[in-house]
Coordinates of C-alpha atoms in Angstrom, one line a residue:
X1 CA 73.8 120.2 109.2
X2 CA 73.0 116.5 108.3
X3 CA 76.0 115.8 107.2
X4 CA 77.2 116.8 111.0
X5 CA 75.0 115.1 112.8
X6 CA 75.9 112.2 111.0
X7 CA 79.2 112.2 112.0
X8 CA 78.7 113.0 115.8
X9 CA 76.6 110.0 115.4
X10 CA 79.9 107.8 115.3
X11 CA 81.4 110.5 117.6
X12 CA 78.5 109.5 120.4
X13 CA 78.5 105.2 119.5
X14 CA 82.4 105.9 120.8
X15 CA 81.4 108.1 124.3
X16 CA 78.9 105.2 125.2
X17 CA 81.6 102.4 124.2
X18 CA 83.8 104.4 126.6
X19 CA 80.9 104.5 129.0
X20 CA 80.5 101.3 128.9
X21 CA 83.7 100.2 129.4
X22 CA 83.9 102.1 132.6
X23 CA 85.2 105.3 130.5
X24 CA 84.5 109.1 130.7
X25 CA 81.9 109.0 127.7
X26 CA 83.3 111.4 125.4
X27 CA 83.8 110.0 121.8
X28 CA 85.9 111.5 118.6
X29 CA 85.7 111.4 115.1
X30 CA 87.8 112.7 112.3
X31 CA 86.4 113.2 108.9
X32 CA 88.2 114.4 105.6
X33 CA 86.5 115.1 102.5
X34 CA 83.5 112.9 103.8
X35 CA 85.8 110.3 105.0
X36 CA 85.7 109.1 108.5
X37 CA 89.5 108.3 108.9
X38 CA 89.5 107.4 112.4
X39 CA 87.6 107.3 115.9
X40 CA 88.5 107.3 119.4
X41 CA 86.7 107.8 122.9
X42 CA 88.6 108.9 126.0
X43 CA 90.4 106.2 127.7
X44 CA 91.9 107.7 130.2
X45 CA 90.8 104.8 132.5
X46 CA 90.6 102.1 130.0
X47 CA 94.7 102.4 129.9
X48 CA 95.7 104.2 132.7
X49 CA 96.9 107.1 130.5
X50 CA 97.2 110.6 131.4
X51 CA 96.1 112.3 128.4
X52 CA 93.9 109.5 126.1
X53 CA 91.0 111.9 125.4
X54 CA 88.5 111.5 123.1
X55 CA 90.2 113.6 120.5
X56 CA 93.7 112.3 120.9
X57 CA 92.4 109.1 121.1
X58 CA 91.2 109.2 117.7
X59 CA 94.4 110.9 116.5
X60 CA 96.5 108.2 117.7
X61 CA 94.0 105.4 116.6
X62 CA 94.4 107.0 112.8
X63 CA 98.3 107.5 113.5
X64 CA 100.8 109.8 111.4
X65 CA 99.1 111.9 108.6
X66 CA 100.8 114.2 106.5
X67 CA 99.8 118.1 107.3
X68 CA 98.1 118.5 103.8
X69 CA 95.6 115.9 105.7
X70 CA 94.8 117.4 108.6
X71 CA 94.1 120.9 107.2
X72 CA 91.2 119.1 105.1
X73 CA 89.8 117.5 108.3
X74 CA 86.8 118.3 110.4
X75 CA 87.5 116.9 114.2
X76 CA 84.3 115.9 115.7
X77 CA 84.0 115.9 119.4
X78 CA 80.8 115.1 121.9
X79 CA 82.4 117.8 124.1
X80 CA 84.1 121.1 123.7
X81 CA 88.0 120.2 123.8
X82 CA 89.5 120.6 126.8
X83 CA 93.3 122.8 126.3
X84 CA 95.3 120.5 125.8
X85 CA 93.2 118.2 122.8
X86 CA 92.1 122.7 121.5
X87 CA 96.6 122.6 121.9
X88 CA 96.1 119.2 119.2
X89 CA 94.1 120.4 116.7
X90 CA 96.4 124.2 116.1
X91 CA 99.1 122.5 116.4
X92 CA 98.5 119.7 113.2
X93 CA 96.1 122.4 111.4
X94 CA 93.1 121.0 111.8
X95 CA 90.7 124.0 110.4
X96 CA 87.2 123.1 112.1
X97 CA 85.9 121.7 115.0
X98 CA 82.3 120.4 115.6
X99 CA 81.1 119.8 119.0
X100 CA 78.6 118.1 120.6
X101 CA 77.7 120.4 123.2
X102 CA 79.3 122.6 125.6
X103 CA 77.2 123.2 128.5
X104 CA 78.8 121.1 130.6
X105 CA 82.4 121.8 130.1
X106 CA 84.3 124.7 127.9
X107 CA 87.7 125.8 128.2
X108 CA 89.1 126.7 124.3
X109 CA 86.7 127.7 122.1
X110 CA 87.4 131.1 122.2
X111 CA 91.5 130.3 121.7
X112 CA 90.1 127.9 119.0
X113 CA 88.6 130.8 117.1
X114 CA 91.0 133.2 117.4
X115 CA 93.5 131.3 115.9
X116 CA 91.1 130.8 112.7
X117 CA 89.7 127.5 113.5
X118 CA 86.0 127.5 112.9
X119 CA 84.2 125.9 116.0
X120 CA 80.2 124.8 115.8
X121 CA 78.7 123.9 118.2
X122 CA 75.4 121.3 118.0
X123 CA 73.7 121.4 121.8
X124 CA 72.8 118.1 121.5
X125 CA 70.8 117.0 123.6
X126 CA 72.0 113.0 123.7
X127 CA 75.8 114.5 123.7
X128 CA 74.1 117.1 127.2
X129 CA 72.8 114.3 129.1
X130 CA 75.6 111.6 128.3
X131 CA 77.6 114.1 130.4
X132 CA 75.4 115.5 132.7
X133 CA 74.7 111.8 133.9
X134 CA 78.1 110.7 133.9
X135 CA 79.5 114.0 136.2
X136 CA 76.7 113.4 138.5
X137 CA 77.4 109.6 139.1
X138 CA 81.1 109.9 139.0
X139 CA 81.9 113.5 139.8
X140 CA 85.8 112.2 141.6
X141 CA 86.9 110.4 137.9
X142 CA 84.9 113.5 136.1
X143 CA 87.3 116.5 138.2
X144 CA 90.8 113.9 137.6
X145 CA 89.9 114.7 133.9
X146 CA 90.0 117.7 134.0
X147 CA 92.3 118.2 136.7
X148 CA 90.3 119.8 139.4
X149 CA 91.0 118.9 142.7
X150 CA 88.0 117.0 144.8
X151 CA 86.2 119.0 147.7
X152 CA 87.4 115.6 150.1

């Protein structure tokens, strides 16, 4: 469990560099045999990019690693993956997942675990309220990332 929360640690220094770069605060770190080989953070806004989350953020960051890497790794997330960063991780082989928390968005876990990745989940509180304050200040930029329409 240490070992975990030191490496959301680095995971949460990315969401509030994303934060405060005018980002969705949701950082990425992934770890092989105790290795952190790269970070990212959603920048979504930072680059005008359509699908720069936290978690293929980092993947790019780290760039192309051969398969045998990837199963080794651990992917750790501040949030539970949204489908199409869940899509990421079965299709390079990534066996486990550790996130954050999950209270205020979840969409894959349960697609994650039936296809034999093992997800954990923290509840952190730092990782809950990063979140829960960013949603409430910018609930418009919050709904474009995950593609749900505005109630304008």
């Amino acid at each position: 469990m240490d070992e975990h929360l030191s490496f959301m640690k680095i995971a949460v220094e990315q969401a509030r560099v994303g934060r405060d770069e005018g980002g969705i605060p949701i950082g990425a770190a992934l770890v092989v045999d105790g290795d952190v080989l790269g970070v990212g953070r959603n920048r979504r806004v930072q680059l005008g990019s359509a699908i720069r989350h936290g978690e293929t953020d980092c993947l790019e960051n780290i760039g192309r690693l051969p398969a045998v890497v990837y199963h080794r790794a651990t992917l750790y997330t501040t949030l539970s993956p949204c489908q199409m960063c869940a899509g990421t991780v079965l299709l390079y082989g990534i066996p486990r997942v550790v996130i954050g928390e999950n209270r205020t968005f979840e969409a894959s876990e349960q697609w994650l675990r039936a296809n034999g990745v093992d997800v954990v989940v923290l509840d952190l509180p730092e990782c809950l309220d990063l979140m829960t304050d960013f949603i409430a200040t910018e609930p418009s930029l919050w709904n474009e990332d995950i593609g749900v329409e505005d109630d304008i």
